Coordinates of C-alpha atoms and ligand atoms in Angstrom, one line a residue:
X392 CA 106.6 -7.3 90.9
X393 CA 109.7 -6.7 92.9
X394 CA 112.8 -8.8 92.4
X395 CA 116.4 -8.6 93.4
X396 CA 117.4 -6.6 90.2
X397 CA 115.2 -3.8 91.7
X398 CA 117.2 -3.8 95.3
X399 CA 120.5 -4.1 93.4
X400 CA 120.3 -1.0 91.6
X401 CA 117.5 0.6 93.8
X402 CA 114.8 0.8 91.1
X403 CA 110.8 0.5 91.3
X404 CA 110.0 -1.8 88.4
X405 CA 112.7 -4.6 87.1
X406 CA 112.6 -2.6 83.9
X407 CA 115.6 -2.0 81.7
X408 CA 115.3 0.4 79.0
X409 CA 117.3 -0.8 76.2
X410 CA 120.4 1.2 74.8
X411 CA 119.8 2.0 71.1
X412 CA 122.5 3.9 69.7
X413 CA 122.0 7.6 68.2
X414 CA 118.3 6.7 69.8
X415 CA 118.5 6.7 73.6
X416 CA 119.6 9.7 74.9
X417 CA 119.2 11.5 78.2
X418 CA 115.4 12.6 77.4
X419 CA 114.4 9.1 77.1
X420 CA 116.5 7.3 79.6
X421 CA 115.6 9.8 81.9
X422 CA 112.2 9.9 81.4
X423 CA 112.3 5.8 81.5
X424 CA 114.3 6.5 85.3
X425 CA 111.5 9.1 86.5
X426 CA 108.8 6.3 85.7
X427 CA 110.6 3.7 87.9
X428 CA 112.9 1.5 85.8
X429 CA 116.4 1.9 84.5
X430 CA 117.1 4.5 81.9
X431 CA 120.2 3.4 79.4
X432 CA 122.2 6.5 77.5
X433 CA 123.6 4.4 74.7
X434 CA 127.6 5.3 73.5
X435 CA 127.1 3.4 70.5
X436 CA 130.1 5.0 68.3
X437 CA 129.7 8.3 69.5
X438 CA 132.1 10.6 70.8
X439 CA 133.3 10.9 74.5
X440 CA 131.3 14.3 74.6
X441 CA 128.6 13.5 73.3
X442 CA 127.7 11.0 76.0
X443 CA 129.5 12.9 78.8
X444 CA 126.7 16.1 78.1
X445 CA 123.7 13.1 77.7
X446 CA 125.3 12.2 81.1
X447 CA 125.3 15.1 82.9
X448 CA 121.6 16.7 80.8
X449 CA 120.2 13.2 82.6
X450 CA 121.6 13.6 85.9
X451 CA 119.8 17.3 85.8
X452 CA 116.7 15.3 84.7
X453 CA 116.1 12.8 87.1
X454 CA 117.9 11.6 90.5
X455 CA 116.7 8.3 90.4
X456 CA 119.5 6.0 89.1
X457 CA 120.4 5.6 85.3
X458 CA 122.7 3.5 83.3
X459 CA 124.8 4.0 80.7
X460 CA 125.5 0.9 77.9
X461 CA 129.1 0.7 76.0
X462 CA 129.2 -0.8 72.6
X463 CA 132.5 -3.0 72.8
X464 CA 132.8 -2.2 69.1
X465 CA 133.5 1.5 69.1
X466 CA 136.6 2.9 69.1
X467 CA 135.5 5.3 71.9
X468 CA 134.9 2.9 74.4
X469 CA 137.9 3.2 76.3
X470 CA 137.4 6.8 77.1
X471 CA 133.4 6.3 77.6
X472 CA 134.9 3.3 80.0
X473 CA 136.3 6.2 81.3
X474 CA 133.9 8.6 81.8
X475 CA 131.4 6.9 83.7
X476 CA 134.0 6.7 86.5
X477 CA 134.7 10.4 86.0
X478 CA 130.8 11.0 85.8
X479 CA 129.7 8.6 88.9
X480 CA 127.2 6.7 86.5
X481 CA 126.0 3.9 88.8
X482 CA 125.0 1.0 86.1
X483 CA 127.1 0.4 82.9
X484 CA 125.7 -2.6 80.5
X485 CA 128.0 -3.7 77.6
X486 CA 127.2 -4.9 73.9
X487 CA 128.8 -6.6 71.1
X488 CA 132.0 -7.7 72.7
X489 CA 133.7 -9.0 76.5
X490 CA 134.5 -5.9 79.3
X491 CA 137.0 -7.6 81.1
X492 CA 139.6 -5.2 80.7
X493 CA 137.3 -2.0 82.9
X494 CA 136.2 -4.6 85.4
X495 CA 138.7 -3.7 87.8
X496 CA 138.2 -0.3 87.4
X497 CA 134.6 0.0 87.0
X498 CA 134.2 -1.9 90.2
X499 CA 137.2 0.5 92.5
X500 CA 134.0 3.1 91.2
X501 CA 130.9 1.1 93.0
X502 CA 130.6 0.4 89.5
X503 CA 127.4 -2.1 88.9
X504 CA 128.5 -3.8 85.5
X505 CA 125.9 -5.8 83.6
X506 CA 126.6 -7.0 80.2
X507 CA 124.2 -8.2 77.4
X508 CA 125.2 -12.3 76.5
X509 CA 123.8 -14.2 73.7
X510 CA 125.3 -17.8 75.1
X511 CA 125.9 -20.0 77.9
X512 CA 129.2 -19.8 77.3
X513 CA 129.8 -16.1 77.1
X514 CA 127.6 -15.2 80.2
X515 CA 129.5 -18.0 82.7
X516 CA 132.8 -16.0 81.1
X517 CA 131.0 -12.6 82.0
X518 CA 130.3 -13.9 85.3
X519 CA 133.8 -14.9 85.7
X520 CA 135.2 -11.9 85.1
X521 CA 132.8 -10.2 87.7
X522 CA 129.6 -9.1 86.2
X523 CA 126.6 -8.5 88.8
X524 CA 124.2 -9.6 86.4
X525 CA 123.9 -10.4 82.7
X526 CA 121.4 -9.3 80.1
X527 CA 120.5 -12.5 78.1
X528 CA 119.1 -11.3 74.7
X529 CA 117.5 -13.5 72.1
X530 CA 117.4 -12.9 68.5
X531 CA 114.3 -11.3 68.4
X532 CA 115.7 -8.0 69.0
X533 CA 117.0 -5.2 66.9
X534 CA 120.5 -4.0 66.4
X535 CA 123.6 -6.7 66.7
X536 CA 121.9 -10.0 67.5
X537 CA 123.0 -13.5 68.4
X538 CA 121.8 -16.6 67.0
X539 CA 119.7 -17.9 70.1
X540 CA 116.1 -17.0 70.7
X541 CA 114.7 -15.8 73.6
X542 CA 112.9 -18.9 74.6
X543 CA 115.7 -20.7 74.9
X544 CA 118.3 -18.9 76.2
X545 CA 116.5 -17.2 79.0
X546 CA 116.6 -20.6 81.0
X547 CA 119.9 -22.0 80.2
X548 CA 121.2 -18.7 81.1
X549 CA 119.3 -19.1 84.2
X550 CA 120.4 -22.3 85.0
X551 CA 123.9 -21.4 84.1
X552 CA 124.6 -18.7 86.7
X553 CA 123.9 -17.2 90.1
X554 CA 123.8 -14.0 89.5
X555 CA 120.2 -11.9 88.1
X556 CA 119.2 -12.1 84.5
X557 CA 117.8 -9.9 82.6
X558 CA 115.4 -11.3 79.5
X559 CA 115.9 -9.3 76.4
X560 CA 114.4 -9.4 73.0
X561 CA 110.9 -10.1 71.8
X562 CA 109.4 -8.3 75.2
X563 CA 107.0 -5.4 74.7
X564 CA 103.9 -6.0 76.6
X565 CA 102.9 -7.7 79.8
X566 CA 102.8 -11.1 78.5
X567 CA 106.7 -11.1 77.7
X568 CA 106.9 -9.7 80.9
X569 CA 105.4 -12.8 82.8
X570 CA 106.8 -15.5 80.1
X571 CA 110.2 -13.7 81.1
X572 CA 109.6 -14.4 84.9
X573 CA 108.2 -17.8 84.1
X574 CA 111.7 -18.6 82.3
X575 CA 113.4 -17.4 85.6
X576 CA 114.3 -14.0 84.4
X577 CA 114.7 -11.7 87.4
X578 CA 114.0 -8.5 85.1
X579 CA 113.5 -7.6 81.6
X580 CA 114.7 -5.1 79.3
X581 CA 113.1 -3.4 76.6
X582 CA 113.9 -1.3 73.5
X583 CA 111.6 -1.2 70.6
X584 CA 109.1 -0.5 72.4
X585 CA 110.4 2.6 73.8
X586 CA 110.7 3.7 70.0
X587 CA 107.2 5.3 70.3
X588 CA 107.6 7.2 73.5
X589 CA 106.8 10.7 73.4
X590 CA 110.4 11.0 75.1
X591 CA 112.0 9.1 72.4
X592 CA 113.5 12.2 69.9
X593 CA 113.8 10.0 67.0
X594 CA 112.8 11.2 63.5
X595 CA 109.2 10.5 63.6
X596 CA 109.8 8.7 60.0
X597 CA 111.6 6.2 62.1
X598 CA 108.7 6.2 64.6
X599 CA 105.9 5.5 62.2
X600 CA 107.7 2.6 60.4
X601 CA 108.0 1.0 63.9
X602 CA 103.6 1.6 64.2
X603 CA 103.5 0.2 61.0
X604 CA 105.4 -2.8 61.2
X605 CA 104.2 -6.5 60.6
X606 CA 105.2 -9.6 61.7
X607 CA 107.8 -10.8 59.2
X608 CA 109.0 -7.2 58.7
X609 CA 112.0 -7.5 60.2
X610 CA 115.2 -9.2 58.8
X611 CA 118.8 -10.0 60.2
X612 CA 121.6 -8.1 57.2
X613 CA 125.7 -8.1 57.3
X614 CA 126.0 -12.1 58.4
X615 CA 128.8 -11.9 56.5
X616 CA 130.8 -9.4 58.1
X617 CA 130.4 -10.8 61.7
X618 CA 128.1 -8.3 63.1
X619 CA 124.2 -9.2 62.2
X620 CA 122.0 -6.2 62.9
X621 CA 118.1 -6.7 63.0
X622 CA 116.3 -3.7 60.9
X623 CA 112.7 -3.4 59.6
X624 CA 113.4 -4.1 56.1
X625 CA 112.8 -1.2 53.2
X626 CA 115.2 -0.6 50.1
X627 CA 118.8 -0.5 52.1
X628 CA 118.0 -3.4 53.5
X629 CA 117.5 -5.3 50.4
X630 CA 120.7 -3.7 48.9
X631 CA 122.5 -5.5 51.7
X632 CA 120.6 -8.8 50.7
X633 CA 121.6 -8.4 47.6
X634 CA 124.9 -7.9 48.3
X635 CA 125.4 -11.6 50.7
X636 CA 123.3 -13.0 47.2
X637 CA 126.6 -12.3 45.4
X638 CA 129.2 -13.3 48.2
X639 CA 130.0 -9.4 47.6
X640 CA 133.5 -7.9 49.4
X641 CA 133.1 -7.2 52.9
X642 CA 133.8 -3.6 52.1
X643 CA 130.8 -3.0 50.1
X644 CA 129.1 -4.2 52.9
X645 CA 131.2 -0.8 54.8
X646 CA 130.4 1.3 52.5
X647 CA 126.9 0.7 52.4
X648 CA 126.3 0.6 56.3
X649 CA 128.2 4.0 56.8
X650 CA 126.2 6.6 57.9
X651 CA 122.8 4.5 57.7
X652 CA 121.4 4.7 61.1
X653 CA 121.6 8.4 61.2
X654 CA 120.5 8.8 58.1
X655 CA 117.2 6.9 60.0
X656 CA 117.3 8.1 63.0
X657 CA 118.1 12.5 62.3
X658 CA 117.1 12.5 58.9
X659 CA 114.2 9.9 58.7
X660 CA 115.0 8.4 55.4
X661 CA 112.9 5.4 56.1
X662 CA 114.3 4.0 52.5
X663 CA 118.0 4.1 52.7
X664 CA 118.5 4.6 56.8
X665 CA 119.5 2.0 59.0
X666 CA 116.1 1.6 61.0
X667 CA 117.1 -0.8 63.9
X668 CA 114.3 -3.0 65.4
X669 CA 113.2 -6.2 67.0
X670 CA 110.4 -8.8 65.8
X671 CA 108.1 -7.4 68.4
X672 CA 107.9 -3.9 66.4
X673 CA 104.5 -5.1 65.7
X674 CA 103.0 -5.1 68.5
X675 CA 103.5 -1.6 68.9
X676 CA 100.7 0.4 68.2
X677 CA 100.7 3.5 69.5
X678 CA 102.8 6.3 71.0
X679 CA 102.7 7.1 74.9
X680 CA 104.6 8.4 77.7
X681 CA 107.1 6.0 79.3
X682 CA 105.2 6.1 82.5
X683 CA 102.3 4.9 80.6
X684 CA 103.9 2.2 78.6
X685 CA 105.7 0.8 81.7
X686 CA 102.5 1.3 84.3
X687 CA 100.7 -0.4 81.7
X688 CA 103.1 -3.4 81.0
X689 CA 103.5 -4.3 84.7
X690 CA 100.1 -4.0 85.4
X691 CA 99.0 -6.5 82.5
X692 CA 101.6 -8.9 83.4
X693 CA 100.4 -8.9 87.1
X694 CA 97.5 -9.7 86.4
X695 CA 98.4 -12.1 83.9
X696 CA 100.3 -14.2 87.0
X697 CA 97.6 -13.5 89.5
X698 CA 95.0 -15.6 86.9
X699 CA 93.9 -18.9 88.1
X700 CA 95.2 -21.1 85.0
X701 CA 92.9 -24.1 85.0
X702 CA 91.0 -24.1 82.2
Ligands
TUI1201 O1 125.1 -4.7 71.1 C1 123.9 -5.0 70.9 N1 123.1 -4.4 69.9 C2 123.5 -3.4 69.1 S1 125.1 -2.7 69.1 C3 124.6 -1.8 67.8 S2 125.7 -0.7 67.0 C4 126.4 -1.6 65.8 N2 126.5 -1.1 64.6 C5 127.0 -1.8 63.6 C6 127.6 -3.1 63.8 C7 127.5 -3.6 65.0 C8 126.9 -2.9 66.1 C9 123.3 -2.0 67.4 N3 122.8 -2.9 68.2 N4 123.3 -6.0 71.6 C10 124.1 -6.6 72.6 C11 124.8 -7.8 72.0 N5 125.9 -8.2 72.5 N6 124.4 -8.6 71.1 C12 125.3 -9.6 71.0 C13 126.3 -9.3 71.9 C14 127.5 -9.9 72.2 C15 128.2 -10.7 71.2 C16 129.4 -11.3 71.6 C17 128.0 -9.8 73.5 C18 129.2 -10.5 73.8 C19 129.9 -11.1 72.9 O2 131.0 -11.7 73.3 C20 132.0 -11.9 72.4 C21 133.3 -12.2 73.1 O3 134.3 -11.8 72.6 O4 133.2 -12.8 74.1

């Protein structure tokens, strides 16, 4: 299942591993690069270091090419804008905000810039401004999510734009794979799945919640603050429902969120840590090597399109 997004950046499968921030570091983007697709180091709000060593551990890893994804809301992302020129990181994607002002210098790099969109509007903007491709991702994912599933704004993203999409949210086995293709998707990215990779370090709290997860046990907390983040729900969760209940002061909403998603993802408090995932969590049954899980996941969507569908 070869597209264009797989000559672009000179990958094997159109496979993006998804950046999830404190989660995907250079062991599992790495390992995710090795297997064929494209590893993501995520800068979430971490310092400049910290990503510049999961840079360089990476590049000692693997020599296949790897991306690195800058949250828009940090206030390090000017000097990780930075140090992915410095670095010579090939692929940058971009969350929670417009990257207009590194185009120019992303690009004098050979930079490949693809950021994630959750409209129409936004991606013909991101296109504007230069982006090789966009990452359209639905609501059914974890972390900051837009309001559009999926479903529907796969194709209008599609129709909307020349350049490659990439289908994001709700995809974690071979038949999100081929509905993403069906919806025009050039390539998909995925990140709860990659939760239960062996490669993924973390805490194995975090892990098992994902193995155990239903399908209503996910819910969308901080609407009021701007930001909506998807987490499996558990008793922090509820504190922040409680809190939108009572129309509380944004900063209790602060307060509350600071700290929570390491307190997941290092210390494994599965009752008061942030533990970011998308609706598909449960369909995620066991742990494997990212070889296996993306072997696998190609292999069932292709057969999947290959099926003679007259019933
Ligand atoms: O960024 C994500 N997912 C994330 S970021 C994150 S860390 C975080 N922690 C606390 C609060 C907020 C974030 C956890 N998960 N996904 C990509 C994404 N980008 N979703 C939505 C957007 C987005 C939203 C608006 C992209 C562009 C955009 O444009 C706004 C504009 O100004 O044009």
């Amino acid at each position: 299942m070869k597209s264009r997004i797989c000559e672009l950046l000179e990958i094997e499968y159109p496979i993006f591993q998804g950046a999830m921030a404190r989660i995907s570091d250079a062991s599992l983007a790495s390992a995710v690069s090795e297997a064929g697709g494209l590893g993501i180091i995520a800068g979430g709000t971490a310092p400049v270091d910290y990503v510049r060593t999961e840079v360089r551990k990476a590049k000692e890893l693997t020599k296949k090419p790897f991306g690195v994804n800058i949250m828009l809301l940090s206030e390090n992302a000017d000097e990780i804008a930075k140090m992915v020129c410095e670095e010579g990181v090939k692929v940058v994607t971009t969350g929670a905000g417009a990257p207009g002002k590194y185009m120019e210098m992303w690009k004098s790099h050979g930079i490949k810039v693809i950021p994630v969109v959750p409209s129409v509007a936004i991606a013909k903007r991101m296109v504007r401004s230069g982006a090789d491709a966009v990452i359209a991702e639905g609501t059914e994912s974890g972390g900051h999510v837009g309001e559009l599933t999926t479903m529907v704004l796969v194709p209008q993203v599609v129709d909307a734009v020349e350049v490659p999409v990439i289908a994001a949210g709700g995809i974690a086995d071979g038949r999100g794979i081929a509905a993403a293709f069906m919806l025009g998707a050039d390539a998909i990215q995925v990140g709860t799945r990659f939760l239960s990779a062996h490669e993924c370090t973390v805490h194995q709290n975090y892990k098992q919640k994902v193995l155990n997860a239903k399908d209503i046990d996910t819910v969308v907390t901080g609407r009021p603050t701007g930001h909506p983040v998807r987490v499996l729900k558990n008793k922090l969760s509820r504190q922040f429902t409680e809190l939108e209940a009572k129309a509380a002061p944004l900063e209790e909403f602060e307060t509350l969120g600071i700290g929570a998603l390491a307190k997941a993802v290092v210390e494994g408090d599965i009752n008061y840590g942030s533990i970011m995932a998308g609706q598909i969590a449960a369909i995620v049954k066991k742990e494997q090597s990212c070889k296996e899980i993306i072997t696998e996941m190609f292999a069932e969507a292709e057969q999947l399109l290959s099926k003679n569908w007259n019933r």
